[in-house]
mmCIF file of C-alpha atoms in Angstrom:
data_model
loop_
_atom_site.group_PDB
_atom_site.id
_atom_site.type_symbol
_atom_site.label_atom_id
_atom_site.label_comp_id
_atom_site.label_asym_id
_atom_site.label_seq_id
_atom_site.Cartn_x
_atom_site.Cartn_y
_atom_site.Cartn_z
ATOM 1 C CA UNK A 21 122.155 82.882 40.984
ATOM 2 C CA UNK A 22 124.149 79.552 41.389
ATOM 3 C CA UNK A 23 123.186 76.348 39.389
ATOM 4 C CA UNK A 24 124.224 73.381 40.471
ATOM 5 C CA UNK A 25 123.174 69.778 39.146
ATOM 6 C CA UNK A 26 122.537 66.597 41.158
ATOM 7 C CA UNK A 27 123.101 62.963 39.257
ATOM 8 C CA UNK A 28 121.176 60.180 40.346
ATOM 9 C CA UNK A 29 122.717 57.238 38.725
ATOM 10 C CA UNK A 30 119.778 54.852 36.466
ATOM 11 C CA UNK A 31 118.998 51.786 37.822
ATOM 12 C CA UNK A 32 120.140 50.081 34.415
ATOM 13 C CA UNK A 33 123.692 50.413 32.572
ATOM 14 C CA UNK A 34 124.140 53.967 31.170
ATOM 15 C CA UNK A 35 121.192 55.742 32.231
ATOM 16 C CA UNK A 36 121.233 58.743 34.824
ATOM 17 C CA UNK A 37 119.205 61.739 35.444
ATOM 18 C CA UNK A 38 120.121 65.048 36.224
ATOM 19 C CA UNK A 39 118.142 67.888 38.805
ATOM 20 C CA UNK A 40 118.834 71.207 38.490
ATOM 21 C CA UNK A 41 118.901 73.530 41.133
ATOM 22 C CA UNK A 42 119.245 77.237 41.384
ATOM 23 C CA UNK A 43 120.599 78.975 44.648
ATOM 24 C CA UNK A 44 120.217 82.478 45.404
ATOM 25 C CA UNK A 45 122.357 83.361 48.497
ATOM 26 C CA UNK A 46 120.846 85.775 51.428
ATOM 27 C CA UNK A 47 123.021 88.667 52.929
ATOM 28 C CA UNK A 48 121.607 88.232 56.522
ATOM 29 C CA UNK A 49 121.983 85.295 58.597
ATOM 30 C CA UNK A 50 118.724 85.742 60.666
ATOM 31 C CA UNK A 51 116.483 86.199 57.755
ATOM 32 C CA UNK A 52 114.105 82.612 57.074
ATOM 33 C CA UNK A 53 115.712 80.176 54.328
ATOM 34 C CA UNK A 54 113.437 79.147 51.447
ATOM 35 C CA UNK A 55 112.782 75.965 49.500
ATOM 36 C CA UNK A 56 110.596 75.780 46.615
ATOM 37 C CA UNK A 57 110.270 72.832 44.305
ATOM 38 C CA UNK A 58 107.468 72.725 41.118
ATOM 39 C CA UNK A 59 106.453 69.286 39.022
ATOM 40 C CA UNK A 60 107.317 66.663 41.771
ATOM 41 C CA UNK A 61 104.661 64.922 39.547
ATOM 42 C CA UNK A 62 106.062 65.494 36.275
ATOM 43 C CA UNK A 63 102.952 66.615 34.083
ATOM 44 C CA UNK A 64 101.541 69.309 36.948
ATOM 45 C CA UNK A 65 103.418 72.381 35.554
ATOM 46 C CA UNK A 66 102.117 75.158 36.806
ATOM 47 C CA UNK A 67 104.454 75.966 39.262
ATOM 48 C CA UNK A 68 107.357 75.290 36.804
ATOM 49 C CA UNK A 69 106.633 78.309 34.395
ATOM 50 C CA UNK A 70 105.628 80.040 38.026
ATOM 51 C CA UNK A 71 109.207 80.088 39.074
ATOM 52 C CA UNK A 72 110.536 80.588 35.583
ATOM 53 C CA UNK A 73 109.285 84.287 36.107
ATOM 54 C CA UNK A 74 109.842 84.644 40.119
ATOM 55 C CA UNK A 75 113.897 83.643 39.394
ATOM 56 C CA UNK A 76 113.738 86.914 36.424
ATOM 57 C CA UNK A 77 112.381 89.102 39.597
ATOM 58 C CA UNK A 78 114.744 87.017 41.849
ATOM 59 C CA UNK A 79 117.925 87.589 39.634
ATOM 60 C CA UNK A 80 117.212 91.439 39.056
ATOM 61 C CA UNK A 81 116.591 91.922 43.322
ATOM 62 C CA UNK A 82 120.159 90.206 43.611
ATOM 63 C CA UNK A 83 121.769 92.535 41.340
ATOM 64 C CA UNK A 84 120.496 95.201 44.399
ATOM 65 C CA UNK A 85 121.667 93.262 46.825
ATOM 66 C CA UNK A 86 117.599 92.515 47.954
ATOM 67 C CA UNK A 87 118.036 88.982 48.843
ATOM 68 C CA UNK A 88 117.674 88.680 52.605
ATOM 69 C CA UNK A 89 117.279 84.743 53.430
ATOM 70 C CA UNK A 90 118.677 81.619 51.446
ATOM 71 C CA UNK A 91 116.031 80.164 48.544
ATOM 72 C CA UNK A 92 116.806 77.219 46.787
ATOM 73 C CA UNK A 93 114.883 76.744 43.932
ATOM 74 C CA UNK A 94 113.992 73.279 42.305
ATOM 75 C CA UNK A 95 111.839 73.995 39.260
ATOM 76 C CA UNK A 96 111.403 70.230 37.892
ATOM 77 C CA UNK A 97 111.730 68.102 40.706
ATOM 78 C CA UNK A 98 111.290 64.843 38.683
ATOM 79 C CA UNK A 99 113.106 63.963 35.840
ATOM 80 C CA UNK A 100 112.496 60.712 36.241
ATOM 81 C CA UNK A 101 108.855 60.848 35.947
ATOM 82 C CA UNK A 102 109.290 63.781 33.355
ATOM 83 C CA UNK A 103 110.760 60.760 30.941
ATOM 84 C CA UNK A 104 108.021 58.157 31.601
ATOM 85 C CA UNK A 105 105.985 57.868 28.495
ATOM 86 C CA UNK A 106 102.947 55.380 27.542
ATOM 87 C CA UNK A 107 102.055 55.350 24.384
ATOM 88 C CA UNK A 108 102.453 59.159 23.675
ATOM 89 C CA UNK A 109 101.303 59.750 27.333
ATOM 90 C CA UNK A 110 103.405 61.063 29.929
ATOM 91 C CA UNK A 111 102.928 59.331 33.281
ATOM 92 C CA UNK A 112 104.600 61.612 35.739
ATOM 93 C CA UNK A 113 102.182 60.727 38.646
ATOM 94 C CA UNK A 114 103.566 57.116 39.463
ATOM 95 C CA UNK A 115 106.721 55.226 39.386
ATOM 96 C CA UNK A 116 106.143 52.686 36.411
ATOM 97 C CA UNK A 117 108.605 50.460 38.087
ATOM 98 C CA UNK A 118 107.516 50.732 41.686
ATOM 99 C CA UNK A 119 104.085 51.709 40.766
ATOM 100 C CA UNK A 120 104.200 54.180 43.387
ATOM 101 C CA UNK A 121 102.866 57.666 43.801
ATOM 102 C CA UNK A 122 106.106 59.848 43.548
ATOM 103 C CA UNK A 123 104.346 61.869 46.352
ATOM 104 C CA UNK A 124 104.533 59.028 48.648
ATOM 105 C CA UNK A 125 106.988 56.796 50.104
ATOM 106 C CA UNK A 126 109.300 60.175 51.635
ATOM 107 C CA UNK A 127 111.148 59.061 54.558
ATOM 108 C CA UNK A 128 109.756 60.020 58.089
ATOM 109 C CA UNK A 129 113.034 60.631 60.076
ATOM 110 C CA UNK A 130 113.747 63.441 62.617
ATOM 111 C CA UNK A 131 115.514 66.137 61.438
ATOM 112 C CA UNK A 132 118.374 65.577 63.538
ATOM 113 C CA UNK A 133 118.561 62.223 61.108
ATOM 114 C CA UNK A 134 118.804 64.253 58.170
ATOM 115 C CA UNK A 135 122.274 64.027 56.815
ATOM 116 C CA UNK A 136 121.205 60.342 57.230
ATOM 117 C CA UNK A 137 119.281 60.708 53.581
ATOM 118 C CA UNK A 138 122.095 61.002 51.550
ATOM 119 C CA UNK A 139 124.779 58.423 53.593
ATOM 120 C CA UNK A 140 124.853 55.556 51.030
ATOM 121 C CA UNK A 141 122.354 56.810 48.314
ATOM 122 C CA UNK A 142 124.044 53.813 45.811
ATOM 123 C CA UNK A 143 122.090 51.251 48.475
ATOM 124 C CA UNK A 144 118.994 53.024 46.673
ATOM 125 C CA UNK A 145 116.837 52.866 43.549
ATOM 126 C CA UNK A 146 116.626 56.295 41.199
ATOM 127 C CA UNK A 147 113.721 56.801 42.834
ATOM 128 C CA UNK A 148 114.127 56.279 46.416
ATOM 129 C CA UNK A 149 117.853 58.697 45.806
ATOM 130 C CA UNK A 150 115.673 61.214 44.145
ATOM 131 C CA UNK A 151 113.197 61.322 47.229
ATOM 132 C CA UNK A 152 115.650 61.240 50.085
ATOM 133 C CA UNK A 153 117.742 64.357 47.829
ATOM 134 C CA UNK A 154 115.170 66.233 47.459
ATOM 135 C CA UNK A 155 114.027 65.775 51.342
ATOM 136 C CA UNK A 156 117.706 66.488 52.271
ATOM 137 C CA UNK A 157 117.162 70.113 50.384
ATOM 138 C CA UNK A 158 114.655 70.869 51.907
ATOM 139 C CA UNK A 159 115.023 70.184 55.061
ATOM 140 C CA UNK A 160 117.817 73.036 54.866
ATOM 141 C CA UNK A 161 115.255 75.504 54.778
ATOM 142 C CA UNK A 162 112.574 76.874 57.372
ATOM 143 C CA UNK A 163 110.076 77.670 54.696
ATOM 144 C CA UNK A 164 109.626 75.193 52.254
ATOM 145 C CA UNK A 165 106.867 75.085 49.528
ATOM 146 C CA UNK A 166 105.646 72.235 47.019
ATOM 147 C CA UNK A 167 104.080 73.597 43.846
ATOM 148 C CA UNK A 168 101.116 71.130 42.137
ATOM 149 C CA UNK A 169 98.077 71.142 40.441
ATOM 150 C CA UNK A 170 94.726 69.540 40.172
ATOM 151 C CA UNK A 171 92.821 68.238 37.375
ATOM 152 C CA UNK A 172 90.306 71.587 36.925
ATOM 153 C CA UNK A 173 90.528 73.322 40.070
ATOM 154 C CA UNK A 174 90.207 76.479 41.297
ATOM 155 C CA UNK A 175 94.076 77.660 43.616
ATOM 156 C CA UNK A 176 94.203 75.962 46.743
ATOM 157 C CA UNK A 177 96.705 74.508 49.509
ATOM 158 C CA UNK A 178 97.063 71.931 52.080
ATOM 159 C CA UNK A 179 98.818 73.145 54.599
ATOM 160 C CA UNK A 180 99.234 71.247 57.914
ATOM 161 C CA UNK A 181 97.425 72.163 61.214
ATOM 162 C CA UNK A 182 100.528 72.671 62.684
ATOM 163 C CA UNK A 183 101.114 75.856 60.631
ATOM 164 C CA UNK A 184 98.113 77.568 60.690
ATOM 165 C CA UNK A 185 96.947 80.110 60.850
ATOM 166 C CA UNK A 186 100.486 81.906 60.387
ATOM 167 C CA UNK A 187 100.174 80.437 57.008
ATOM 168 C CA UNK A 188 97.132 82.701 56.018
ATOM 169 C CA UNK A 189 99.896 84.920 54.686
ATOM 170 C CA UNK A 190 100.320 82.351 51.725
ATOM 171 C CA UNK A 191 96.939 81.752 50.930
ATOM 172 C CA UNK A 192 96.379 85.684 50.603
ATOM 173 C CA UNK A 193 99.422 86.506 48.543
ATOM 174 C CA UNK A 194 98.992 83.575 46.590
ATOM 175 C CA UNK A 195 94.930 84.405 46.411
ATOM 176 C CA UNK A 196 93.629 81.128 46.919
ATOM 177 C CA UNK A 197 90.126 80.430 47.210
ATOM 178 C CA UNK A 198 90.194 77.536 49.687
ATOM 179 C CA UNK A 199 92.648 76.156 52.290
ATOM 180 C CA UNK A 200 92.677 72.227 53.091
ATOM 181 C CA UNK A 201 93.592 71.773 56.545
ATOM 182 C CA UNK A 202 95.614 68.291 56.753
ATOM 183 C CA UNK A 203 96.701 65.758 59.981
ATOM 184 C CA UNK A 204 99.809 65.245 58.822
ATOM 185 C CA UNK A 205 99.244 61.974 58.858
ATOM 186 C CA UNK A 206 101.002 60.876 55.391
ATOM 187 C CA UNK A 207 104.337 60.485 53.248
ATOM 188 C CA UNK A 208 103.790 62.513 51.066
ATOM 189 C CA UNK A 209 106.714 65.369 50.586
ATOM 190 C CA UNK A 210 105.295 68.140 52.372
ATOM 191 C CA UNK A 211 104.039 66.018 55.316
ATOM 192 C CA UNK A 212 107.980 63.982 55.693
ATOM 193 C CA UNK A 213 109.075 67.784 55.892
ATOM 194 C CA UNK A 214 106.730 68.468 58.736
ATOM 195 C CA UNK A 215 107.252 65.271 60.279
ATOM 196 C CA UNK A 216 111.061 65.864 60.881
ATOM 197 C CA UNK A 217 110.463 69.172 62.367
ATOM 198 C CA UNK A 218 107.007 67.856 64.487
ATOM 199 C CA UNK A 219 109.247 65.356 65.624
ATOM 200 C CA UNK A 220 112.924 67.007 66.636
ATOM 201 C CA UNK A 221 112.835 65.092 70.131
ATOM 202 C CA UNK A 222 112.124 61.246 68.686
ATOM 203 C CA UNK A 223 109.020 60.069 70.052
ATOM 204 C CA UNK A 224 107.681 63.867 71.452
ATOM 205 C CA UNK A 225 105.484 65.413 68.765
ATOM 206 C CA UNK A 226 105.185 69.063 68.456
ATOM 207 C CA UNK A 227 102.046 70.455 67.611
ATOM 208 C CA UNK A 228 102.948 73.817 66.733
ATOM 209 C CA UNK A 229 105.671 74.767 64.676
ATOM 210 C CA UNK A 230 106.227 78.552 65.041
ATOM 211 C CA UNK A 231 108.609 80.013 62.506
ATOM 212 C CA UNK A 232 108.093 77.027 60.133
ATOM 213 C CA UNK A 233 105.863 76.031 57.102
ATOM 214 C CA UNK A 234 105.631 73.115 54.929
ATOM 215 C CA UNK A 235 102.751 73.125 52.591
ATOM 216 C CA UNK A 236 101.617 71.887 49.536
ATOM 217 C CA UNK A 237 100.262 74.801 46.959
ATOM 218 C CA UNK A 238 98.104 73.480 44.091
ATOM 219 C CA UNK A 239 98.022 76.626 40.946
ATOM 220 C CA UNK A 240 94.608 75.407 39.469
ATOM 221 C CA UNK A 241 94.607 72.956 36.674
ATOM 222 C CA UNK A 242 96.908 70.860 34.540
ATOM 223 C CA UNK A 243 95.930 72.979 31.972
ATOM 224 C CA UNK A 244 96.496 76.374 33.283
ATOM 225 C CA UNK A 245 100.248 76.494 31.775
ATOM 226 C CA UNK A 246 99.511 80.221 31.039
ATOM 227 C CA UNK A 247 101.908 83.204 31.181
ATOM 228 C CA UNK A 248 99.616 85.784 32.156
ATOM 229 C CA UNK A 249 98.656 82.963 35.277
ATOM 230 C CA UNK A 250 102.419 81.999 35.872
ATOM 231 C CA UNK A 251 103.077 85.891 36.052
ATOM 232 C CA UNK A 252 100.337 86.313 38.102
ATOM 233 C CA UNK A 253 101.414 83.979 40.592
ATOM 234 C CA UNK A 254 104.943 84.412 40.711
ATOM 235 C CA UNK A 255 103.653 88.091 41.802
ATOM 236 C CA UNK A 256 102.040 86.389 44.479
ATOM 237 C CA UNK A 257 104.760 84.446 45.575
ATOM 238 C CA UNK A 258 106.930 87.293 45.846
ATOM 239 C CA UNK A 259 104.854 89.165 47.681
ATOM 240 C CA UNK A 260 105.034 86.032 50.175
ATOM 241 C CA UNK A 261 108.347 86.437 50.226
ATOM 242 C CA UNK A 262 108.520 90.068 50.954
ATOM 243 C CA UNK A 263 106.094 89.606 53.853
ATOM 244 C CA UNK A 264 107.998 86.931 55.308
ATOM 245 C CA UNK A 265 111.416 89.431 55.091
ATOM 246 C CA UNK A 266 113.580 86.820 52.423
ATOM 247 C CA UNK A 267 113.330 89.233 49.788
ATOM 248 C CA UNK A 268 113.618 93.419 50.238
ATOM 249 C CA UNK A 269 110.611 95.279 48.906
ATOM 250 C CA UNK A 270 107.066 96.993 49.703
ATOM 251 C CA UNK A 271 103.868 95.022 49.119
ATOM 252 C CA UNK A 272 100.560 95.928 50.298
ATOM 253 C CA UNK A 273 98.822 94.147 52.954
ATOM 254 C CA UNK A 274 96.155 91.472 51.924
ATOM 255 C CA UNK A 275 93.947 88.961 53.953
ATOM 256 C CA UNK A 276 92.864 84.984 53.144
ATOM 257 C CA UNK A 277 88.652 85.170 52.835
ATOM 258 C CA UNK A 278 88.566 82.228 51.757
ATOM 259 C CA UNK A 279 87.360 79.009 53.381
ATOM 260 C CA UNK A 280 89.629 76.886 55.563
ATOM 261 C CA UNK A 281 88.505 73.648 56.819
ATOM 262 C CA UNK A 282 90.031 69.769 57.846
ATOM 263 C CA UNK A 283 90.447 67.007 55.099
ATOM 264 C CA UNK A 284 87.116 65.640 57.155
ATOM 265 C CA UNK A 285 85.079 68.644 55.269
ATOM 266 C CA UNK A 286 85.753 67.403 51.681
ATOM 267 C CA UNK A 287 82.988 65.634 49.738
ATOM 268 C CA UNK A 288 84.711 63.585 47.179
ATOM 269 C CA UNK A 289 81.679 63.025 44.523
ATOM 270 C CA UNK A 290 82.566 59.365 42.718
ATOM 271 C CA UNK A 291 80.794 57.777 39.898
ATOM 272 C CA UNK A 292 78.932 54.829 41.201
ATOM 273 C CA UNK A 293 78.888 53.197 37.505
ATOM 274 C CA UNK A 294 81.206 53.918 34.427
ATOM 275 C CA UNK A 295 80.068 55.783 31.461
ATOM 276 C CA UNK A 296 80.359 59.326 30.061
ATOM 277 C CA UNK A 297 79.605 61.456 32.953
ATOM 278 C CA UNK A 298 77.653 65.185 31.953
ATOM 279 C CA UNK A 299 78.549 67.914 34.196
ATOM 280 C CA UNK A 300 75.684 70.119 35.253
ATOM 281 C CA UNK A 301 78.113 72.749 37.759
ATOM 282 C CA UNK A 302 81.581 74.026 37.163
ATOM 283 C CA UNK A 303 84.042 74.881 39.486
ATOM 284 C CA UNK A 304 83.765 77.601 41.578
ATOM 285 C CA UNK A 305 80.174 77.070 42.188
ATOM 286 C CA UNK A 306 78.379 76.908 45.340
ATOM 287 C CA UNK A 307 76.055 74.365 45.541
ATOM 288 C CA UNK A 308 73.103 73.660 47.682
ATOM 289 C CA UNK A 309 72.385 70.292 49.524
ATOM 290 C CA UNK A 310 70.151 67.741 46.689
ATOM 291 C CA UNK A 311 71.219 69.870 44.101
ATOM 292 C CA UNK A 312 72.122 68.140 40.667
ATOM 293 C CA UNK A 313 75.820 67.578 39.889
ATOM 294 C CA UNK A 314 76.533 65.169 37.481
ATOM 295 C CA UNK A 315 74.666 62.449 35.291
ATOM 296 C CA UNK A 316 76.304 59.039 33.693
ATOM 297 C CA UNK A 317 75.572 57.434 31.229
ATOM 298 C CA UNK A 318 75.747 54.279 31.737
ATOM 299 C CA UNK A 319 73.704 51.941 28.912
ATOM 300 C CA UNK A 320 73.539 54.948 26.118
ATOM 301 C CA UNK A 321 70.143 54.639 24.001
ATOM 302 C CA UNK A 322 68.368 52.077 26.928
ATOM 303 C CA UNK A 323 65.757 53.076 29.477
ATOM 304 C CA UNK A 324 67.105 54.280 32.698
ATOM 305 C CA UNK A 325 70.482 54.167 30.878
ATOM 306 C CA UNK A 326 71.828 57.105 33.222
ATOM 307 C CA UNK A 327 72.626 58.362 37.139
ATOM 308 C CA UNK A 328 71.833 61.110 38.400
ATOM 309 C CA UNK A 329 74.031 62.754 41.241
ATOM 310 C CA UNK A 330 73.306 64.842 43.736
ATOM 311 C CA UNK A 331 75.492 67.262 46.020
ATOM 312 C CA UNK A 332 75.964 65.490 49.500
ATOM 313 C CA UNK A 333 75.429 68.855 51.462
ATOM 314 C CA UNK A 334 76.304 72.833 50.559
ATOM 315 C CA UNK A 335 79.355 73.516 49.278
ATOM 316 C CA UNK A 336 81.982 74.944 46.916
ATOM 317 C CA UNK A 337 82.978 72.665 43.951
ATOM 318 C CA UNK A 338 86.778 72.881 44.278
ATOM 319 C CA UNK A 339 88.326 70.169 41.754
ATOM 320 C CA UNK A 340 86.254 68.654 38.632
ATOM 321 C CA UNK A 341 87.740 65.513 36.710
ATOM 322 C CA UNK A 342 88.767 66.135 32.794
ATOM 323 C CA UNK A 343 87.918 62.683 31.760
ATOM 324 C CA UNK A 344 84.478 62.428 30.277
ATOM 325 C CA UNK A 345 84.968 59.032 30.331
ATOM 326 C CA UNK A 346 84.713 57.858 33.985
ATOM 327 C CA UNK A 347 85.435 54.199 35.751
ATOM 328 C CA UNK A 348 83.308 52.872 38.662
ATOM 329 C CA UNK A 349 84.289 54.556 41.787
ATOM 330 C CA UNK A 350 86.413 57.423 40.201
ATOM 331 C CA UNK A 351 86.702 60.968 41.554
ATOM 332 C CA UNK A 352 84.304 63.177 40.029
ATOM 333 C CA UNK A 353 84.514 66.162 42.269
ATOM 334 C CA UNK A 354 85.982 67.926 45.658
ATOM 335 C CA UNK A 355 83.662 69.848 47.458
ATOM 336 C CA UNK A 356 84.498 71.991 50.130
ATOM 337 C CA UNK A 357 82.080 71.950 52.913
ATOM 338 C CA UNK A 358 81.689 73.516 56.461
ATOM 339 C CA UNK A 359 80.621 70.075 58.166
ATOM 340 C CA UNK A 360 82.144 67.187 58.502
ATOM 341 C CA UNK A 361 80.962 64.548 55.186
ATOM 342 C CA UNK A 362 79.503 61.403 56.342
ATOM 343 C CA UNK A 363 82.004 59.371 54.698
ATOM 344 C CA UNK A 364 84.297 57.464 56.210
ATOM 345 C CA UNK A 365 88.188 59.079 55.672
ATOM 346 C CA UNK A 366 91.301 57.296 56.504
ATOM 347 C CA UNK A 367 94.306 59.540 57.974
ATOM 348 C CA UNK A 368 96.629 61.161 55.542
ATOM 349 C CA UNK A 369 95.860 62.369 51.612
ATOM 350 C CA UNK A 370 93.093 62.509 50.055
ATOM 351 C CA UNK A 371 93.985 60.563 46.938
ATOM 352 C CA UNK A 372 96.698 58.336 46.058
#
């Protein structure tokens, strides 16, 4: 295993930050290259611990010579973000200084432009250089996989149209019980990667991307920093990577049961009123249409001091908020649904 480092220079005197990334060289030139990054928001880690135990399996199947295809490995892909404290809180979601999702803003260039990303990186700020280096790595690659998490959630993925349903292979070694189907319609990292490739003739978009696969994984909840979980996933992972021929071994042939549908078929449940918002269904539950959700209360102690709220149509609570505490209009819950919701959706992410 190689480890490199990449500096990206502060934007004030005598500050940098440094990314570390591991390389594991393949010994055949036809097998797919690999790149995985984990904590692109800097709290979600998950997928950090993850490939802490997928490099131990990774370093032992290089001392057999069983590494087939290139994987580069980024385990914390935001030290900038990883440093941003608020009063004792980390806030690894946004860019204090830009204010912007570190998710977002990712170039959308072909990949013919791509050794364009790092011409001139001094022209940047930290965080633009970090985006366009990261983008560069990966863009190496013909596989490339984002690790995140929700807030309570059960293991899902957005993955874009373009790859599926070759990506099925993920979702079932990976056992995730839902699949988001996205437009790629967005900045976000996993979207600029599928961008480039969508768009290797400037202005002539390709719809299918044989071969390829960009796609955003999210291992459960913020909280779920768990060895017997981050073992249990790396297993997955590996046996993703055994199907796909980048790594030598046997692994026994599974199949995605979950559900699969577009961005369209998400209910997002939000809190009409602030207050301190009662839970009456967990995650993982399927709900009927009109069944109760969630109550908030809003005026503790007066009459009609609460809200009840229903679910929009059936479905299967995906994501649940932590906060007990809730603001007008927050996200309460995903719900994954087999018809379309009858709210309005722009293109791209869900969320911000």
């Amino acid at each position: 295993m190689d480890v490199s480092e990449i500096i990206i220079p502060g934007d004030t005197p005598g500050t940098e930050w440094r990314l570390p990334v591991l390389r594991f060289a393949g010994h055949d030139p036809k097998a797919p290259k690999i790149y995985i990054q984990a904590a692109l928001h800097a709290g979600e880690l998950p997928g950090t611990v993850l490939l802490h135990f997928l490099c131990e399996r990774l370093r032992q199947a290089e001392s057999e010579g069983g590494i087939a295809g290139d994987i580069t490995i980024v385990p914390q892909a935001n030290p900038i973000g990883a440093a941003q404290s608020h009063f004792g809180d980390l806030q690894g979601r946004f860019d204090l200084g830009s204010r912007t999702n570190f998710n977002r803003d990712f170039p959308l260039i072909s990949i013919a432009d791509r050794a364009t990303l790092i011409e001139d990186l001094d022209d940047y700020p930290a965080t633009d250089s970090l985006k366009r280096q990261l983008l560069h790595l990966a863009l190496g690659a013909d596989l490339v996989v984002d690790l995140h998490c929700d807030d309570e959630s059960l293991q899902y993925a957005y993955i874009d149209e373009a790859f599926w349903p070759e990506a099925a292979d993920l979702a079932a070694a990976l056992d995730m019980e839902a699949v988001l189907l996205s437009d790629g319609e967005s900045s976000a990292f996993e979207e600029a990667v599928g961008f480039a490739w969508k768009y290797q003739v400037p202005g002539e978009r390709r719809s299918r991307l044989p071969g390829r696969l960009s796609v955003t994984v999210e291992l459960r909840g913020k909280r779920d920093v768990d060895p017997a979980l981050a073992k249990k996933d790396a297993g997955g992972l590996w046996r993703f990577l055994v199907t796909r021929g980048i790594v030598s071994g046997e692994t026994a042939a599974t199949a995605f049961s979950g559900p699969a549908v577009p961005l369209d078929n998400v209910e997002i449940l939000r809190a009409p009123e602030g207050g301190a918002v009662l839970f009456h269904r967990k995650i993982g539950d399927e709900v009927a249409e009109g069944e109760l959700l969630a109550t908030i209360v809003t005026r503790p102690g007066q009459p009609n001091g609460s809200i009840d709220l229903h679910a929009p149509q059936d479905g299967l609570i995906l994501t649940r908020t932590s906060d007990r505490l809730v603001r007008r209009r927050g996200d309460l819950m995903k719900i994954v649904c087999s018809s379309p919701s009858r709210a309005a959706r722009k293109a791209g992410t869900l969320e911000n």
